[in-house]
XYZ file of C-alpha atoms in Angstrom:
442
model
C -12.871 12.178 -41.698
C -10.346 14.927 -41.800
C -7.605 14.862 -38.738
C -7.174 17.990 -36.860
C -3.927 20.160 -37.813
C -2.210 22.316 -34.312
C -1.684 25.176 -36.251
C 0.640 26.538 -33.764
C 4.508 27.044 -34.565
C 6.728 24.599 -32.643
C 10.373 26.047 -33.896
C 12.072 28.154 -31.763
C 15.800 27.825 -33.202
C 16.873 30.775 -35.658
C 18.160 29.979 -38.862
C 21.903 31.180 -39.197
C 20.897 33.118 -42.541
C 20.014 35.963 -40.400
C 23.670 36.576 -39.055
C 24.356 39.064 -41.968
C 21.102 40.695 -41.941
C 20.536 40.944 -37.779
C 24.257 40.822 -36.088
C 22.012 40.687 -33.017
C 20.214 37.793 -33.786
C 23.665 36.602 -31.902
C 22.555 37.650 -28.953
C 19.294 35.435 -29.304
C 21.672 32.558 -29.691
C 22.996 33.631 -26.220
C 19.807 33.688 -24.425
C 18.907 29.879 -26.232
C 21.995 28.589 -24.330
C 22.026 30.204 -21.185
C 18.139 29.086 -21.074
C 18.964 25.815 -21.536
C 22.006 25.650 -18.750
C 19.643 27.070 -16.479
C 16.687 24.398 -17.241
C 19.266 21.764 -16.553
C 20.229 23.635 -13.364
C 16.427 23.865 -12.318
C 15.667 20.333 -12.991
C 19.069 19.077 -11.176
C 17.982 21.156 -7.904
C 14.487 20.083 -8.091
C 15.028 16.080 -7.993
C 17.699 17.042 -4.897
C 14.852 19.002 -3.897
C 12.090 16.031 -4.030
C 15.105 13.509 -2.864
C 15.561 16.096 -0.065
C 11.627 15.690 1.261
C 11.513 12.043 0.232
C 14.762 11.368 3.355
C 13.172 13.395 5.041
C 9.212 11.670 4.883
C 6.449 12.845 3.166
C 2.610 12.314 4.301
C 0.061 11.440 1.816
C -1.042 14.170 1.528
C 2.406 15.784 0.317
C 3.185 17.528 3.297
C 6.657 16.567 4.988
C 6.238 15.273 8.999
C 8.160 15.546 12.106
C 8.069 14.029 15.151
C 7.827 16.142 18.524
C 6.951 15.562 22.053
C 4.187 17.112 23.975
C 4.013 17.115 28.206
C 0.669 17.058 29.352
C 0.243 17.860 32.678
C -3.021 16.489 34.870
C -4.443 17.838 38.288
C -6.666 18.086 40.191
C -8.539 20.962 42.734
C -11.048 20.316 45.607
C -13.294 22.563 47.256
C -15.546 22.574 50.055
C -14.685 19.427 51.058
C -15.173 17.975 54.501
C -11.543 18.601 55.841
C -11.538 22.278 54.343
C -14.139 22.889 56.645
C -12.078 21.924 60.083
C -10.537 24.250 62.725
C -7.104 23.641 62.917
C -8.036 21.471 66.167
C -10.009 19.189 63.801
C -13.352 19.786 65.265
C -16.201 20.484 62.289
C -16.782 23.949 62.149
C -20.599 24.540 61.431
C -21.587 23.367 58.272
C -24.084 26.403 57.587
C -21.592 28.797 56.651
C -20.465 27.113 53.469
C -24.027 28.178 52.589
C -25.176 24.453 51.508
C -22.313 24.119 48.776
C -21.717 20.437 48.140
C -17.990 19.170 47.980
C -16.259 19.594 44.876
C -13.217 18.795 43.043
C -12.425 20.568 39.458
C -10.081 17.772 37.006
C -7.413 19.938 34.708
C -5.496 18.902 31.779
C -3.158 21.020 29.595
C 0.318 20.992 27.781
C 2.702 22.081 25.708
C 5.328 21.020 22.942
C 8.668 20.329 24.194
C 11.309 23.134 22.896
C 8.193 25.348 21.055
C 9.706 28.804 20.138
C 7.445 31.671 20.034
C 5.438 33.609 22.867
C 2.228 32.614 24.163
C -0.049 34.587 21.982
C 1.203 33.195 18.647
C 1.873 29.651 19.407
C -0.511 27.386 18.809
C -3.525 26.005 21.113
C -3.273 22.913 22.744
C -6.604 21.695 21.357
C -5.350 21.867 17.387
C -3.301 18.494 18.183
C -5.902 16.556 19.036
C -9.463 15.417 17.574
C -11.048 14.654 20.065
C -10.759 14.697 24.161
C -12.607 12.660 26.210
C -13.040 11.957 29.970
C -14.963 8.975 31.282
C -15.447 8.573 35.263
C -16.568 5.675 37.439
C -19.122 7.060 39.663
C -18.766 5.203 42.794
C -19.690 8.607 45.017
C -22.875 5.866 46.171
C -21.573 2.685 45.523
C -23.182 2.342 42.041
C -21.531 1.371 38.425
C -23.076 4.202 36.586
C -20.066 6.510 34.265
C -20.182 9.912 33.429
C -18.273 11.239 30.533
C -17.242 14.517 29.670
C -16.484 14.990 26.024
C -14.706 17.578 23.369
C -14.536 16.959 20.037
C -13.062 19.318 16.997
C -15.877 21.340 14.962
C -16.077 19.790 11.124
C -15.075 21.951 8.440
C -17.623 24.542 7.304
C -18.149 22.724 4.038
C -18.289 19.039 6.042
C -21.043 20.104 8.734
C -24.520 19.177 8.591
C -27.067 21.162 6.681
C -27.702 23.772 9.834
C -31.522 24.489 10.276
C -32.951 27.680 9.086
C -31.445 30.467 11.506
C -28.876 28.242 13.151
C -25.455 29.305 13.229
C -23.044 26.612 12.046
C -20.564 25.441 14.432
C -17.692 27.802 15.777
C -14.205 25.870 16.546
C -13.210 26.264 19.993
C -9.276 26.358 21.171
C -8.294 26.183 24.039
C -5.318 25.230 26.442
C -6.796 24.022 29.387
C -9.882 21.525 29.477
C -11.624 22.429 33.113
C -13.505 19.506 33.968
C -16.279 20.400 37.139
C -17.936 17.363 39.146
C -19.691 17.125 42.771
C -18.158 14.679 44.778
C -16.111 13.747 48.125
C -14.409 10.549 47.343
C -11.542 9.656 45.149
C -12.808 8.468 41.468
C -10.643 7.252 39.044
C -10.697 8.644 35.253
C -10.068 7.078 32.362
C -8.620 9.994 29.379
C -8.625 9.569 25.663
C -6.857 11.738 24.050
C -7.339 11.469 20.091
C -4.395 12.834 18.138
C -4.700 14.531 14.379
C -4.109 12.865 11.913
C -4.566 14.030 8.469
C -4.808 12.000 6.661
C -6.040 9.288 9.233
C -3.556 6.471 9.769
C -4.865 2.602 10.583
C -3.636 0.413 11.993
C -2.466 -2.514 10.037
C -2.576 -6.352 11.009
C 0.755 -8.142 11.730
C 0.103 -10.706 8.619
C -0.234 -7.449 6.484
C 2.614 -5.725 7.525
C 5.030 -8.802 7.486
C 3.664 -9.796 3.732
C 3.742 -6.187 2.196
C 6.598 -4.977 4.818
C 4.165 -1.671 5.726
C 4.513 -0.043 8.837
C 2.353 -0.580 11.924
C -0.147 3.001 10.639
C -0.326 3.761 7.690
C -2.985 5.348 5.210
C -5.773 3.661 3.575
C -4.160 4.483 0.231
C -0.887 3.937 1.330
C -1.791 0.273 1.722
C -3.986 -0.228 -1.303
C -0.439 1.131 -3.441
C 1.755 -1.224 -1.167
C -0.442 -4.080 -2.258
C -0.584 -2.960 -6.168
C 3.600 -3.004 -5.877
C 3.250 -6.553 -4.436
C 0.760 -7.626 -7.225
C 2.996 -5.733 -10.057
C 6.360 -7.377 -8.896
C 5.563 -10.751 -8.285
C 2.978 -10.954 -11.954
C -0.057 -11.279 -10.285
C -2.165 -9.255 -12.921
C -3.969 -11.752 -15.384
C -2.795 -10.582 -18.783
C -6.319 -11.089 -20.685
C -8.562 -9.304 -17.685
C -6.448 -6.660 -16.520
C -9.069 -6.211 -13.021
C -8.256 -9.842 -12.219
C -5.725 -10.483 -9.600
C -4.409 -13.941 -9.172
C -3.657 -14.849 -5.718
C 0.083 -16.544 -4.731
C -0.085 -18.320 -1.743
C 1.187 -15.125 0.609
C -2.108 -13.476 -0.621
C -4.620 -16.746 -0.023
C -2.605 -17.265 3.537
C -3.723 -13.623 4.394
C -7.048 -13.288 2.939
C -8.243 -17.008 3.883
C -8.315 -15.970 7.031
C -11.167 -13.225 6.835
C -12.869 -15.426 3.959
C -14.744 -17.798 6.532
C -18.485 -14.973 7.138
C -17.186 -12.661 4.927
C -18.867 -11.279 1.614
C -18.307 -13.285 -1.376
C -16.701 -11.539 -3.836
C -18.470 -10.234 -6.963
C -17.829 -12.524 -10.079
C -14.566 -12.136 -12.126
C -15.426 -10.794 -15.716
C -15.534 -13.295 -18.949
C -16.783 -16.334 -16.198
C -19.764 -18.572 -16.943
C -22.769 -18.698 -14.997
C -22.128 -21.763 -13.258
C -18.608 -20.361 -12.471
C -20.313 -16.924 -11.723
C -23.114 -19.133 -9.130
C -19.858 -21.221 -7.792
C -18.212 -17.683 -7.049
C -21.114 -16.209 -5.346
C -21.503 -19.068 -2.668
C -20.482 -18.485 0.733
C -16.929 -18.568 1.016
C -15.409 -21.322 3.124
C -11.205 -21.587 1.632
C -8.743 -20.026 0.098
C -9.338 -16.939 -2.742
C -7.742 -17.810 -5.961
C -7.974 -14.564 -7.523
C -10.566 -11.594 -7.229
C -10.701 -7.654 -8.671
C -8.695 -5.193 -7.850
C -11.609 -2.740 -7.192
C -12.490 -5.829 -4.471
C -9.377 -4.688 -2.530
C -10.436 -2.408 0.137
C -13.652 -4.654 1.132
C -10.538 -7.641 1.203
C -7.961 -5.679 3.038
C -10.578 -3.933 5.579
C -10.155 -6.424 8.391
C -6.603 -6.182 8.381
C -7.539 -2.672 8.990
C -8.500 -1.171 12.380
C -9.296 2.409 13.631
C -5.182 4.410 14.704
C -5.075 3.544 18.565
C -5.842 6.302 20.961
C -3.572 7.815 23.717
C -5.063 6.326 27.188
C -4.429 7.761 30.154
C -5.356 6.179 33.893
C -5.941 8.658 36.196
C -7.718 8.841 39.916
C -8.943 12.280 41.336
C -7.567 12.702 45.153
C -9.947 14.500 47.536
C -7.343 14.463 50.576
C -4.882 17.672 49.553
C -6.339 20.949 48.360
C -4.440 20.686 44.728
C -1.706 18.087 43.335
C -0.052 20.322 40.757
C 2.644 19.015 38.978
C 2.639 15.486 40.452
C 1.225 13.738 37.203
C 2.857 14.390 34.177
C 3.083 12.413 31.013
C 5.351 13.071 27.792
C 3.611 11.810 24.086
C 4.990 11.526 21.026
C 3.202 13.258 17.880
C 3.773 13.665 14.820
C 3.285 16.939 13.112
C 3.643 18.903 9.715
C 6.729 20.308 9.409
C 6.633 23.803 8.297
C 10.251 23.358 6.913
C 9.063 20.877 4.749
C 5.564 22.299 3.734
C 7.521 25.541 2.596
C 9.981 23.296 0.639
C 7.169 21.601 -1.186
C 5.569 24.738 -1.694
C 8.406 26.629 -3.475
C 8.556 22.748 -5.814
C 4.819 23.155 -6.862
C 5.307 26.941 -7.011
C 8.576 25.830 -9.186
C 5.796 23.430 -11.640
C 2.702 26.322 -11.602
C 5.115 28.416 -14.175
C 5.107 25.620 -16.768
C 2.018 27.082 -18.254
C 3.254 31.157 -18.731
C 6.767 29.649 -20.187
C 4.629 27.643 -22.548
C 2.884 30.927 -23.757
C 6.165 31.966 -23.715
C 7.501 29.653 -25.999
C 4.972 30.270 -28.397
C 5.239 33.514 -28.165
C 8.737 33.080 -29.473
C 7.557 30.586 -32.003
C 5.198 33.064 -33.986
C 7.664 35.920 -33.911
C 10.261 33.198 -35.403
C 7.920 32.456 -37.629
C 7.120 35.815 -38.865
C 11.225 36.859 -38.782
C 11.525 33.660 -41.544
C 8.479 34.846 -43.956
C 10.340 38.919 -43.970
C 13.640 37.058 -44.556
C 11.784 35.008 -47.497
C 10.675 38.462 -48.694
C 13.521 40.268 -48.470
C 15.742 37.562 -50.080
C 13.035 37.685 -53.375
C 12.993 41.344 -53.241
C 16.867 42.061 -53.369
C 17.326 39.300 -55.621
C 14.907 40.753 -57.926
C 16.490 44.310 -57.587
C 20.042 42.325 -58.752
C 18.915 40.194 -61.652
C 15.196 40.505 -62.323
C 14.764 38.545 -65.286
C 16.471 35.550 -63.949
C 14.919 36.115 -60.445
C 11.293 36.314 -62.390
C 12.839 33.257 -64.211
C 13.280 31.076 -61.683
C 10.162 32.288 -59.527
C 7.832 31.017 -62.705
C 9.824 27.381 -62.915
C 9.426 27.300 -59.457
C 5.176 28.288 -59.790
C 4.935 25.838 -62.662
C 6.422 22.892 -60.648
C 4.398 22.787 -57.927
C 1.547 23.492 -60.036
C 2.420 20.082 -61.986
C 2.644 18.826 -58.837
C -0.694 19.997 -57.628
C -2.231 18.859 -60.984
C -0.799 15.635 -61.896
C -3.784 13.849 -60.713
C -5.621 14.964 -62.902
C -4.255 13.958 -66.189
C -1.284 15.240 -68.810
C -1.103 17.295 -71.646
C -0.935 14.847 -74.785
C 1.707 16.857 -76.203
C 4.093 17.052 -73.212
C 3.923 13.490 -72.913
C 5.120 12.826 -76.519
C 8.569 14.190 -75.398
C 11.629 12.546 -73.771
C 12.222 15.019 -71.225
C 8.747 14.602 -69.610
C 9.782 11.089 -68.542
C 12.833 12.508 -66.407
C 11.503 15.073 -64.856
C 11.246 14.670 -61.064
C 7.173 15.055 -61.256
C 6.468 11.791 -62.954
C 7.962 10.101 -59.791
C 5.120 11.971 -57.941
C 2.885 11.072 -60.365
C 3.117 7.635 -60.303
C 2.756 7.078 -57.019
C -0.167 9.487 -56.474
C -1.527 6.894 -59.484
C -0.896 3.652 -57.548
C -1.946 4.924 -54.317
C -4.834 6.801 -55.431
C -7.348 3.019 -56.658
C -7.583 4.028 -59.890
C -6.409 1.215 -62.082
């Protein structure tokens, strides 16, 4: 089995031999250094760079985040109802000449980012903070306990909807500013809105037991706590060193899962284990785990895991005033991708995408080198053979009939060179011998 050879030239430093024949090959010499100041310089400013976005906090999925505050602002409108059809005397004017239009009242809820430059048309929607938007009333109009809920959520990426039946449009996202909610009705009804922020990607929230053991924060990412509890396992030598999947538990890990082991799935049986051991591990699971595998880790740390909490907001609809503008108002705290920080992390992975063309580059260089040594090879012979050329042929044929010694010393000796003293100090009986005692022939 032959190993493969990278024929591709890897020296890029210029012999100094070509000083007399190219004074410019200085100038190459030049660029080398300079290149290599300014690869220092590059490297230096990208780690302050990546230091830079790491104080400032980067999501998972490497975008930097800020934190900005949104008023939302809730009201409501009524129409046609009973007062709004009184004289000024309060006597009932005739109820005909609303044309039969049952009372109404119309729910509204918008906002805005606190301190958002830009004008109206280029800023963006107040819809693309949120996920979802949902509105959930008690119907008590009659006295009953039925709820009606009004709903918005965001449209799925293109490539994430459902397969869309044969001459159905996928869906379009909507944005908006204002959410209009219309209902019938005379009395005052409370509402109950959830408003769903983005998150991408989606934060949990993680148990008290989990956070104090692994110090996370109260959200974090699914991946963000399956790396939190690899640091934990890698710091305090929890990795068996035969079965590299096997995590032994300490007691901070069998106080936190021992408390979702009681109903919970057993988990699957550790590699190189009997089958009694692999039966005892299978049964129901009523202690303590003493170790389990790592790919077991997100079915072990999902009940320390909930869904991110939603923003609630209580709410009851007033049918006695014609509008109440500007009376509820509520200020929430999101957290959003900081364009700052997403061009700064673009201009760093813009920074790594030229690695490849300086690599072609380099090689570039390399083959030219290459080629600049062979003419200097050839010009050397050449003038030396327009100087002396019977020493110059000379030398050339010792130098041919050494290497082909070399070449052929495997093979056997001439009987008659071999009778003589000065075969046995020559440099290619070293080479010789130990092609013979590494080559299993005696």
């Amino acid at each position: 089995m032959t190993s493969e050879v990278d024929p591709k030239p890897r020296d890029l430093k210029l012999s100094s031999q070509f000083a007399t024949l190219l004074p410019e090959s200085n100038l190459y010499h030049t660029l080398v250094e300079s290149e290599r100041r300014l690869d220092a310089l590059l490297n230096r400013k990208r780690l302050d760079l990546q230091d830079s976005l790491n104080n400032r906090g980067l999501s998972a999925n490497g975008g930097a985040r800020r934190k900005e505050t949104m008023r939302v602002f809730i009201s409501n409108t009524v129409q046609d109802q009973t007062w709004q059809r009184m004289d000024v005397d309060g006597r009932d004017f005739d109820f005909d000449i609303s044309g039969g239009v049952p009372a109404s009242w119309n729910l509204r809820i918008e906002g805005r980012l606190l301190n958002e430059e830009g004008d109206l048309e280029h800023r963006k929607k107040f819809s693309t903070y949120f996920t979802s938007i949902s509105v959930e009333f008690e119907n008590d109009e009659f006295g009953g306990t039925e709820t009606h809920v009004a709903e918005w959520h965001e449209a799925a990426p293109s490539g994430l909807q459902p397969q869309q039946q044969q001459g159905q449009q996928p869906q379009q996202q909507v944005e908006f500013d204002v959410l209009d909610v219309r209902r019938k009705g005379s009395r005052p009804i409370k509402a109950k809105i959830t408003l769903q922020p983005k998150q991408y990607p989606t934060r949990l929230t993680v148990s008290q037991p989990l956070r104090d053991l692994l110090g996370l924060e109260r959200e974090e990412t699914r991946a963000g706590v399956v790396l939190g509890l690899w640091k934990y396992v890698k710091f305090h030598n929890l990795q068996d060193l035969e079965e590299k999947r096997v995590i032994r538990c300490d007691q901070g890990l069998k106080n936190l899962f021992s408390s979702t082991a009681n109903g919970a799935a057993a988990p699957a049986p550790v590699a190189g284990t009997t089958l009694q051991q692999q039966q005892q591990q299978q049964q129901p699971v009523s202690g303590s785990i003493d170790k389990f595998l790592f790919p077991q880790v997100v079915q072990l740390l999902e009940p320390h895991l909930s869904a991110p909490q939603p923003i609630v907001i209580d709410y009851t609809i007033q049918v006695s005033k014609e509008n109440n503008l500007g009376e509820h108002v509520y200020d929430i705290e999101l957290e959003l991708e900081d364009e700052a920080g997403k061009l700064a992390t673009k201009t760093l992975l813009d920074n790594w995408d030229t690695a490849p063309e300086i690599t072609q580059l380099d090689e570039q260089i390399a083959r030219t080198i290459q080629a600049l040594n062979t003419s200097r090879l050839k010009h050397k012979f050449l003038a030396d053979l327009a100087a002396q050329p019977s020493q110059t042929i000379e030398n050339w044929l010792e130098s041919q009939a050494a290497d082909l010694r070399v070449i052929m010393s495997d093979r056997g000796f001439n009987e008659e060179e071999v009778r003589h003293s000065e075969f046995y100090t020559e440099e290619v009986l070293n080479q010789s011998v130990h092609l013979f005692l590494n080559g299993n022939r005696h």
